[in-house]
Short mmCIF file of C-alpha atoms in Angstrom, two decimals:
data_model
loop_
_atom_site.label_atom_id
_atom_site.label_comp_id
_atom_site.label_asym_id
_atom_site.label_seq_id
_atom_site.Cartn_x
_atom_site.Cartn_y
_atom_site.Cartn_z
CA UNK A 1 55.03 138.90 81.06
CA UNK A 2 51.40 137.91 82.26
CA UNK A 3 49.91 138.89 79.12
CA UNK A 4 52.47 137.09 76.67
CA UNK A 5 51.71 133.90 78.83
CA UNK A 6 47.94 134.09 77.84
CA UNK A 7 48.50 134.59 74.10
CA UNK A 8 51.25 131.54 74.38
CA UNK A 9 47.76 129.73 75.48
CA UNK A 10 45.20 130.40 73.72
CA UNK A 11 48.05 129.11 70.97
CA UNK A 12 49.12 126.27 72.12
CA UNK A 13 45.10 125.95 72.38
CA UNK A 14 44.29 126.85 68.66
CA UNK A 15 46.84 124.73 67.82
CA UNK A 16 45.44 121.51 70.16
CA UNK A 17 42.01 122.16 68.80
CA UNK A 18 43.59 121.74 64.72
CA UNK A 19 45.37 118.83 66.03
CA UNK A 20 41.94 116.76 67.51
CA UNK A 21 40.35 117.74 64.40
CA UNK A 22 42.84 115.44 62.52
CA UNK A 23 42.22 113.03 65.04
CA UNK A 24 38.43 112.92 64.86
CA UNK A 25 39.00 113.07 60.89
CA UNK A 26 41.36 109.47 61.80
CA UNK A 27 38.81 108.01 63.33
CA UNK A 28 36.03 108.40 61.21
CA UNK A 29 37.69 107.74 58.03
CA UNK A 30 36.48 104.44 55.47
CA UNK A 31 37.97 102.25 53.79
CA UNK A 32 39.21 103.63 50.03
CA UNK A 33 39.97 102.88 46.68
CA UNK A 34 44.56 104.02 47.39
CA UNK A 35 46.15 100.87 48.17
CA UNK A 36 50.01 102.07 47.80
CA UNK A 37 52.66 105.07 47.97
CA UNK A 38 51.89 105.58 44.42
CA UNK A 39 48.84 104.91 42.23
CA UNK A 40 49.19 102.50 39.60
CA UNK A 41 48.46 103.55 35.99
CA UNK A 42 47.44 99.99 34.25
CA UNK A 43 43.99 98.99 33.08
CA UNK A 44 43.54 97.04 36.41
CA UNK A 45 43.30 100.67 38.23
CA UNK A 46 41.95 102.57 35.45
CA UNK A 47 38.47 101.14 34.65
CA UNK A 48 37.56 101.82 31.31
CA UNK A 49 34.09 102.36 30.51
CA UNK A 50 31.81 100.98 28.13
CA UNK A 51 31.10 103.86 25.74
CA UNK A 52 26.87 105.80 26.78
CA UNK A 53 24.49 104.69 24.80
CA UNK A 54 22.92 107.67 22.82
CA UNK A 55 19.86 108.13 21.04
CA UNK A 56 20.85 110.36 18.02
CA UNK A 57 17.17 111.61 17.85
CA UNK A 58 17.70 111.69 21.96
CA UNK A 59 18.24 115.87 21.65
CA UNK A 60 20.56 115.58 24.84
CA UNK A 61 22.80 113.82 23.24
CA UNK A 62 23.86 115.71 19.64
CA UNK A 63 26.72 114.19 17.75
CA UNK A 64 29.18 117.49 17.27
CA UNK A 65 31.27 117.65 14.12
CA UNK A 66 32.09 113.71 14.25
CA UNK A 67 33.79 113.83 17.99
CA UNK A 68 30.04 111.99 18.77
CA UNK A 69 27.83 112.61 22.38
CA UNK A 70 30.16 114.36 25.25
CA UNK A 71 29.60 112.80 28.68
CA UNK A 72 30.13 115.42 30.02
CA UNK A 73 30.95 119.17 29.16
CA UNK A 74 33.88 120.52 31.06
CA UNK A 75 33.83 124.42 31.41
CA UNK A 76 37.00 126.19 31.54
CA UNK A 77 40.67 124.58 31.29
CA UNK A 78 42.71 125.72 33.73
CA UNK A 79 43.76 123.86 36.54
CA UNK A 80 40.92 122.13 37.92
CA UNK A 81 39.21 121.60 34.13
CA UNK A 82 42.17 120.22 32.34
CA UNK A 83 43.09 117.64 34.71
CA UNK A 84 39.11 116.98 35.08
CA UNK A 85 39.55 116.39 31.26
CA UNK A 86 41.92 113.83 31.08
CA UNK A 87 41.18 111.85 34.48
CA UNK A 88 37.46 112.06 33.53
CA UNK A 89 39.12 110.74 29.38
CA UNK A 90 41.12 108.46 30.64
CA UNK A 91 38.83 106.14 32.39
CA UNK A 92 36.72 106.28 28.63
CA UNK A 93 34.33 109.34 28.91
CA UNK A 94 33.73 111.20 25.57
CA UNK A 95 35.10 114.92 27.17
CA UNK A 96 33.70 118.11 25.44
CA UNK A 97 35.96 121.37 27.27
CA UNK A 98 35.18 124.35 26.74
CA UNK A 99 38.12 127.44 27.46
CA UNK A 100 37.30 130.90 26.90
CA UNK A 101 41.27 130.86 26.02
CA UNK A 102 43.80 127.76 25.20
CA UNK A 103 46.98 130.69 24.74
CA UNK A 104 49.31 130.13 27.90
CA UNK A 105 47.50 131.65 30.69
CA UNK A 106 49.77 134.58 32.23
CA UNK A 107 49.25 134.57 35.60
CA UNK A 108 50.65 135.37 39.40
CA UNK A 109 48.72 132.84 40.79
CA UNK A 110 48.43 128.69 41.07
CA UNK A 111 51.89 128.85 41.48
CA UNK A 112 53.60 126.49 44.49
CA UNK A 113 51.63 122.85 44.72
CA UNK A 114 52.02 121.91 47.89
CA UNK A 115 53.18 118.10 48.49
CA UNK A 116 50.23 116.93 48.96
CA UNK A 117 48.16 117.83 46.03
CA UNK A 118 51.79 116.34 44.19
CA UNK A 119 50.80 113.50 45.84
CA UNK A 120 47.12 113.36 43.73
CA UNK A 121 48.91 114.87 40.94
CA UNK A 122 50.32 111.09 40.99
CA UNK A 123 47.23 109.91 41.86
CA UNK A 124 45.46 111.31 38.71
CA UNK A 125 48.68 110.13 36.36
CA UNK A 126 49.35 114.09 36.32
CA UNK A 127 53.11 113.79 38.24
CA UNK A 128 54.60 114.33 34.68
CA UNK A 129 52.96 117.24 33.80
CA UNK A 130 55.80 119.60 36.51
CA UNK A 131 58.31 117.80 34.23
CA UNK A 132 60.13 120.01 31.46
CA UNK A 133 58.61 123.42 32.84
CA UNK A 134 61.66 124.24 35.43
CA UNK A 135 59.30 123.57 38.29
CA UNK A 136 61.37 123.66 41.15
CA UNK A 137 61.16 121.53 44.64
CA UNK A 138 59.81 123.00 48.06
CA UNK A 139 61.33 120.98 50.60
CA UNK A 140 59.15 123.67 53.42
CA UNK A 141 58.80 127.39 54.80
CA UNK A 142 60.85 129.73 55.88
CA UNK A 143 59.09 131.78 58.67
CA UNK A 144 61.23 135.60 59.01
CA UNK A 145 60.08 138.29 62.19
CA UNK A 146 62.23 141.26 63.41
CA UNK A 147 65.22 139.39 62.77
CA UNK A 148 64.99 136.07 63.59
CA UNK A 149 63.91 133.57 60.72
CA UNK A 150 63.12 129.52 61.77
CA UNK A 151 62.99 126.28 58.31
CA UNK A 152 60.37 124.15 58.80
CA UNK A 153 60.62 121.46 56.69
CA UNK A 154 57.74 118.86 55.11
CA UNK A 155 57.87 115.50 57.00
CA UNK A 156 58.72 113.89 54.04
CA UNK A 157 61.06 111.25 55.08
CA UNK A 158 58.62 107.69 54.51
CA UNK A 159 57.82 108.84 51.53
CA UNK A 160 59.50 108.27 48.13
CA UNK A 161 62.48 110.91 47.32
CA UNK A 162 60.47 112.79 44.71
CA UNK A 163 57.62 113.47 46.60
CA UNK A 164 57.78 117.40 47.52
CA UNK A 165 56.15 120.17 46.45
CA UNK A 166 56.35 122.17 43.27
CA UNK A 167 56.44 126.20 42.04
CA UNK A 168 56.03 127.01 38.91
CA UNK A 169 54.80 129.52 36.20
CA UNK A 170 51.10 128.42 36.54
CA UNK A 171 50.97 128.32 32.84
CA UNK A 172 53.21 125.80 32.16
CA UNK A 173 51.64 123.91 33.82
CA UNK A 174 48.51 124.25 33.28
CA UNK A 175 49.72 123.81 29.58
CA UNK A 176 51.29 120.45 30.19
CA UNK A 177 48.29 119.68 31.39
CA UNK A 178 46.05 120.62 28.74
CA UNK A 179 48.32 119.59 25.78
CA UNK A 180 47.91 115.26 28.18
CA UNK A 181 44.16 115.87 27.81
CA UNK A 182 44.32 116.45 24.69
CA UNK A 183 46.47 113.44 23.45
CA UNK A 184 43.30 112.09 24.57
CA UNK A 185 40.72 110.71 21.47
CA UNK A 186 37.79 111.23 23.23
CA UNK A 187 38.80 114.39 24.54
CA UNK A 188 38.18 118.18 22.56
CA UNK A 189 39.66 120.47 24.27
CA UNK A 190 37.57 123.95 21.95
CA UNK A 191 38.24 128.29 22.78
CA UNK A 192 35.12 129.39 23.42
CA UNK A 193 33.00 131.54 25.52
CA UNK A 194 30.05 129.56 27.79
CA UNK A 195 27.47 132.30 28.00
CA UNK A 196 24.99 130.53 30.18
CA UNK A 197 23.47 126.80 31.17
CA UNK A 198 20.63 125.08 28.94
CA UNK A 199 17.85 124.57 31.55
CA UNK A 200 15.52 122.39 31.78
CA UNK A 201 12.58 120.99 34.50
CA UNK A 202 15.66 122.37 37.02
CA UNK A 203 17.97 120.02 35.06
CA UNK A 204 20.89 121.15 33.33
CA UNK A 205 20.88 119.95 29.54
CA UNK A 206 24.14 121.27 28.53
CA UNK A 207 25.60 125.03 27.84
CA UNK A 208 25.17 128.27 24.64
CA UNK A 209 28.42 128.97 23.94
CA UNK A 210 30.10 131.19 21.86
CA UNK A 211 33.14 129.95 18.95
CA UNK A 212 36.63 131.80 18.37
CA UNK A 213 34.83 132.65 15.44
CA UNK A 214 32.12 134.61 17.07
CA UNK A 215 29.38 131.65 15.49
CA UNK A 216 26.91 130.74 18.88
CA UNK A 217 26.23 127.31 19.25
CA UNK A 218 24.66 124.84 21.80
CA UNK A 219 26.23 122.04 23.19
CA UNK A 220 24.05 118.84 25.46
CA UNK A 221 25.56 116.39 28.23
CA UNK A 222 23.57 114.70 30.40
CA UNK A 223 26.48 116.10 33.19
CA UNK A 224 28.16 119.84 33.25
CA UNK A 225 30.96 120.66 35.41
CA UNK A 226 31.68 124.54 35.63
CA UNK A 227 35.68 125.06 36.28
CA UNK A 228 35.33 129.28 34.67
CA UNK A 229 38.03 130.24 37.86
CA UNK A 230 37.68 132.59 40.14
CA UNK A 231 36.09 134.87 38.77
CA UNK A 232 33.47 131.97 37.54
CA UNK A 233 29.86 133.80 35.02
CA UNK A 234 28.40 131.08 35.72
CA UNK A 235 28.26 129.98 39.17
CA UNK A 236 25.33 132.21 40.67
CA UNK A 237 22.81 129.69 38.70
CA UNK A 238 24.29 126.78 40.58
CA UNK A 239 25.57 128.43 44.25
CA UNK A 240 24.68 131.72 46.15
CA UNK A 241 27.88 133.54 45.98
CA UNK A 242 29.35 135.50 48.98
CA UNK A 243 32.15 136.47 47.89
CA UNK A 244 34.86 138.59 50.04
CA UNK A 245 38.12 140.51 49.42
CA UNK A 246 40.21 141.11 52.68
CA UNK A 247 42.94 142.05 50.21
CA UNK A 248 44.71 141.32 46.79
CA UNK A 249 48.80 139.85 46.09
CA UNK A 250 50.19 142.19 44.42
CA UNK A 251 53.60 140.87 42.25
CA UNK A 252 57.25 140.62 40.65
CA UNK A 253 59.56 138.71 39.74
CA UNK A 254 63.07 138.53 40.48
CA UNK A 255 66.09 137.33 38.43
CA UNK A 256 69.12 136.19 39.28
CA UNK A 257 68.55 136.46 42.95
CA UNK A 258 69.33 133.27 45.93
CA UNK A 259 66.66 133.02 48.49
CA UNK A 260 67.71 133.19 51.97
CA UNK A 261 66.97 129.28 52.36
CA UNK A 262 66.98 127.06 48.66
CA UNK A 263 63.78 124.83 47.35
CA UNK A 264 62.18 126.74 50.95
CA UNK A 265 58.97 129.51 50.69
CA UNK A 266 59.69 132.50 52.52
CA UNK A 267 56.87 134.15 54.32
CA UNK A 268 58.19 137.20 56.04
CA UNK A 269 55.90 138.37 58.74
CA UNK A 270 55.83 142.23 57.76
CA UNK A 271 53.70 145.25 58.58
CA UNK A 272 51.21 145.31 57.62
CA UNK A 273 50.26 142.08 56.33
CA UNK A 274 52.91 139.19 55.56
CA UNK A 275 55.29 138.57 51.45
CA UNK A 276 55.45 135.62 50.67
CA UNK A 277 59.06 134.45 48.18
CA UNK A 278 59.37 131.31 46.52
CA UNK A 279 60.83 129.69 43.36
CA UNK A 280 59.03 129.87 39.76
CA UNK A 281 61.99 128.96 37.70
CA UNK A 282 65.52 128.08 38.40
CA UNK A 283 66.37 131.93 37.30
CA UNK A 284 63.22 133.69 39.30
CA UNK A 285 61.31 134.01 42.20
CA UNK A 286 57.87 134.90 43.06
CA UNK A 287 57.16 137.93 45.19
CA UNK A 288 53.68 138.43 46.08
CA UNK A 289 53.17 141.65 49.32
CA UNK A 290 50.01 140.77 50.23
CA UNK A 291 48.58 144.49 50.61
CA UNK A 292 45.46 144.60 53.05
CA UNK A 293 41.50 145.98 52.52
CA UNK A 294 40.08 146.08 48.33
CA UNK A 295 41.47 149.35 47.58
CA UNK A 296 45.23 149.37 45.99
CA UNK A 297 48.03 151.79 45.51
CA UNK A 298 47.59 153.21 42.04
CA UNK A 299 50.23 151.83 39.23
CA UNK A 300 49.71 153.70 36.82
CA UNK A 301 50.85 157.41 38.61
CA UNK A 302 53.75 155.21 40.43
CA UNK A 303 51.94 155.32 44.51
CA UNK A 304 53.04 151.32 43.45
CA UNK A 305 56.21 151.92 42.95
CA UNK A 306 56.61 154.48 46.11
CA UNK A 307 54.38 152.17 48.38
CA UNK A 308 56.48 148.88 47.26
CA UNK A 309 60.21 151.01 48.57
CA UNK A 310 59.07 152.57 51.23
CA UNK A 311 57.01 150.56 53.03
CA UNK A 312 57.89 146.82 51.68
CA UNK A 313 61.71 146.94 50.88
CA UNK A 314 62.95 147.56 53.75
CA UNK A 315 61.44 145.21 55.92
CA UNK A 316 62.34 142.39 53.39
CA UNK A 317 65.39 140.34 54.07
CA UNK A 318 68.40 141.40 52.97
CA UNK A 319 70.09 139.37 50.56
CA UNK A 320 67.30 140.09 48.26
CA UNK A 321 66.87 144.02 48.17
CA UNK A 322 68.32 144.48 45.63
CA UNK A 323 66.61 142.23 43.68
CA UNK A 324 63.87 143.30 44.64
CA UNK A 325 63.99 147.23 43.97
CA UNK A 326 65.45 145.66 40.00
CA UNK A 327 61.62 144.38 39.65
CA UNK A 328 59.62 147.52 41.22
CA UNK A 329 62.18 149.25 37.97
CA UNK A 330 61.59 146.94 35.71
CA UNK A 331 57.92 148.07 35.71
CA UNK A 332 55.77 144.23 35.51
CA UNK A 333 54.05 144.83 38.95
CA UNK A 334 50.84 142.80 38.58
CA UNK A 335 48.37 143.14 41.07
CA UNK A 336 45.33 139.90 41.93
CA UNK A 337 42.30 139.78 44.33
CA UNK A 338 43.06 137.91 47.65
CA UNK A 339 39.44 136.47 47.31
CA UNK A 340 37.67 134.48 50.11
CA UNK A 341 34.13 132.01 49.00
CA UNK A 342 33.04 129.39 51.59
CA UNK A 343 31.51 126.96 49.15
CA UNK A 344 27.37 126.94 49.94
CA UNK A 345 26.06 124.83 46.82
CA UNK A 346 22.30 124.20 45.45
CA UNK A 347 22.82 120.91 44.00
CA UNK A 348 21.78 120.20 40.29
CA UNK A 349 20.51 117.35 39.05
CA UNK A 350 22.99 117.73 35.52
CA UNK A 351 25.66 120.39 36.40
CA UNK A 352 28.27 120.93 38.96
CA UNK A 353 31.00 123.19 40.54
CA UNK A 354 34.34 122.72 41.35
CA UNK A 355 37.45 124.62 41.18
CA UNK A 356 37.54 128.34 42.06
CA UNK A 357 34.38 128.75 40.75
CA UNK A 358 33.15 126.83 44.06
CA UNK A 359 35.24 127.08 47.14
CA UNK A 360 37.82 129.82 47.91
CA UNK A 361 40.06 130.40 50.80
CA UNK A 362 42.91 133.32 51.24
CA UNK A 363 46.10 131.55 49.00
CA UNK A 364 48.56 132.52 52.14
CA UNK A 365 48.82 128.79 52.44
CA UNK A 366 48.89 127.47 48.70
CA UNK A 367 46.10 124.84 49.67
CA UNK A 368 43.49 125.90 46.11
CA UNK A 369 45.43 123.48 44.26
CA UNK A 370 45.62 120.55 46.29
CA UNK A 371 41.27 121.52 46.97
CA UNK A 372 41.19 121.31 43.15
CA UNK A 373 43.19 118.23 42.69
CA UNK A 374 40.96 116.42 45.48
CA UNK A 375 37.82 116.97 44.85
CA UNK A 376 38.65 115.56 41.18
CA UNK A 377 39.40 111.96 42.42
CA UNK A 378 35.97 112.43 45.04
CA UNK A 379 34.61 112.92 42.13
CA UNK A 380 36.12 110.24 39.39
CA UNK A 381 35.61 107.88 42.49
CA UNK A 382 32.40 109.01 42.55
CA UNK A 383 31.37 108.56 38.57
CA UNK A 384 33.60 105.06 38.02
CA UNK A 385 30.63 102.52 38.96
CA UNK A 386 28.28 104.62 36.46
CA UNK A 387 28.84 102.57 32.51
CA UNK A 388 25.65 105.59 31.90
CA UNK A 389 25.73 109.11 32.48
CA UNK A 390 22.28 109.52 30.95
CA UNK A 391 20.35 107.42 33.53
CA UNK A 392 19.79 110.97 35.28
CA UNK A 393 18.33 109.52 38.89
CA UNK A 394 21.23 107.19 38.72
CA UNK A 395 23.79 110.09 38.32
CA UNK A 396 22.13 113.05 40.96
CA UNK A 397 21.77 110.17 43.87
CA UNK A 398 25.93 109.45 43.51
CA UNK A 399 26.65 113.35 42.99
CA UNK A 400 24.93 114.38 45.62
CA UNK A 401 27.40 113.17 48.07
CA UNK A 402 30.37 114.76 47.29
CA UNK A 403 29.69 118.10 48.47
CA UNK A 404 30.57 115.86 52.36
CA UNK A 405 32.65 113.63 51.29
CA UNK A 406 34.63 116.51 50.36
CA UNK A 407 34.28 118.69 53.35
CA UNK A 408 37.22 116.50 55.60
CA UNK A 409 40.11 117.86 53.15
CA UNK A 410 38.95 121.48 52.09
CA UNK A 411 37.44 123.31 54.95
CA UNK A 412 39.81 121.85 57.02
CA UNK A 413 43.09 123.44 54.40
CA UNK A 414 40.06 126.99 54.10
CA UNK A 415 39.60 127.41 57.81
CA UNK A 416 43.09 127.33 58.27
CA UNK A 417 43.84 130.06 55.65
CA UNK A 418 41.69 132.16 57.38
CA UNK A 419 43.01 131.73 60.17
CA UNK A 420 47.20 131.85 59.84
CA UNK A 421 46.08 135.05 57.91
CA UNK A 422 44.23 136.57 60.63
CA UNK A 423 47.36 135.60 62.95
CA UNK A 424 50.20 136.62 60.47
CA UNK A 425 49.00 139.96 59.55
CA UNK A 426 50.34 143.10 61.87
CA UNK A 427 47.95 144.99 64.71
CA UNK A 428 48.59 147.58 66.69
CA UNK A 429 46.68 145.81 69.07
CA UNK A 430 49.44 144.41 71.82
CA UNK A 431 48.01 141.33 72.47
CA UNK A 432 47.72 140.60 68.97
CA UNK A 433 51.15 141.60 68.03
CA UNK A 434 52.34 139.11 71.36
CA UNK A 435 49.72 136.30 69.33
CA UNK A 436 51.78 136.37 66.35
CA UNK A 437 55.24 136.07 68.08
CA UNK A 438 53.57 133.65 70.33
CA UNK A 439 52.43 131.56 66.90
CA UNK A 440 56.46 132.30 65.72
CA UNK A 441 58.35 130.72 68.62
CA UNK A 442 55.15 128.00 68.52
CA UNK A 443 56.11 127.24 64.98
CA UNK A 444 59.93 127.14 65.53
CA UNK A 445 59.70 124.79 68.77
CA UNK A 446 60.19 121.71 66.40
CA UNK A 447 58.78 119.29 63.33
CA UNK A 448 56.85 117.68 65.60
CA UNK A 449 54.50 120.51 65.75
CA UNK A 450 55.70 121.43 61.96
CA UNK A 451 53.59 118.26 61.56
CA UNK A 452 50.28 118.84 62.88
CA UNK A 453 50.39 122.46 60.93
CA UNK A 454 51.26 120.53 57.79
CA UNK A 455 48.20 117.78 58.26
CA UNK A 456 46.13 120.30 59.11
CA UNK A 457 46.15 121.93 55.50
CA UNK A 458 46.69 119.20 54.10
CA UNK A 459 49.92 120.02 52.44
CA UNK A 460 50.97 117.14 53.91
CA UNK A 461 48.62 114.30 52.60
CA UNK A 462 49.56 110.97 54.86
CA UNK A 463 46.60 109.65 55.65
CA UNK A 464 44.46 110.22 52.67
CA UNK A 465 47.35 107.44 50.38
CA UNK A 466 47.76 104.47 53.55
CA UNK A 467 44.93 103.05 52.57
CA UNK A 468 41.83 105.32 53.51
CA UNK A 469 39.83 107.89 52.88
CA UNK A 470 37.81 110.31 55.06
CA UNK A 471 34.37 110.59 55.66
#
């Protein structure tokens, strides 16, 4: 009993510390550009920049197939790259996007956008990209442990009724954003593989890439933004990556089943680690089974199916059991490493890292897209005063504060994701078992406590849309 009291005290201290971090950020906030609950999309909000001047004799900006000189090259057109292309293109930048594969992606991650991320979509004018893809509203989380459950709703009462989380097929969401970016005449999407960055006297001038047809070309721009995802082959040129893989997700798609709590994500605290369920369409539920370590049971020889049936299936809610077994029998079992990589930039003139190429955290909280979209808002605002990106000194000066401005949001999400994953994993240690149960009990106390966690994880960014931005 004494140990349980101590563990409750530790959990309380952890949560109180998180609240203190939030309060500290509030005290240090500065005035920002967001003035209302929903950003405007008219010309008063999105300033149109004059075209950057370019001397045709300057190798920094040669004409490219009639498109003209690019102001920005974006490597990758996933969530971060596609959203960034539309954002910069909408304010008049000439954007050249080079993406390895422009067909619709088929992934098991990047499927749940938290309310804070949805608010960033609104701020970027991209909220319609979750429409017409059978996206589902997410109103909070339900948690299960040892036959008990509790439902935690996002505190969204002060916002428009449309504000909530969204879950969807990742590929459908990306294609909507790519399509919207492609409608802008100053945005060019090209399928090709970037092989290296072009560096001259310590400054990135552009990229070497190979087209879909196999032609090797160069592209030049005063700013190159690398958004080529978690498997980035370019990040080593711009940072010193320290990638950790604490676990893998094993993904299944459950068909025609109902979750215990409709429109809620479900976190099942099982042994050895959590299982997630959330809707990705009106007829499908995504199941992500976390498997700790770097070695997985083999899918090819049937070991994975056996593991899922014998170890995982007995621990999931009864309402989902039959659909879970049926999904295993269909055989479309997918895996994805859960990577963690702290942001450790080496500021480089002419280039920037963004998205999972730059910073990753365990996906247990579903915060990755929120971080990327928040970074895009910061980057857009930093570039806004610059009419001419060819002024290398001014560009570097404006961008060097990017890494500081992103810390309040990104660091909070990253820290909480790592902490919650460790707390939610099972352990033979009795103290850790009681810690996990105590955390569940604390989260069951009421909405006010969940607001602390939601704010800290930036899942609900009411602080960032009330008229100020963090320092």
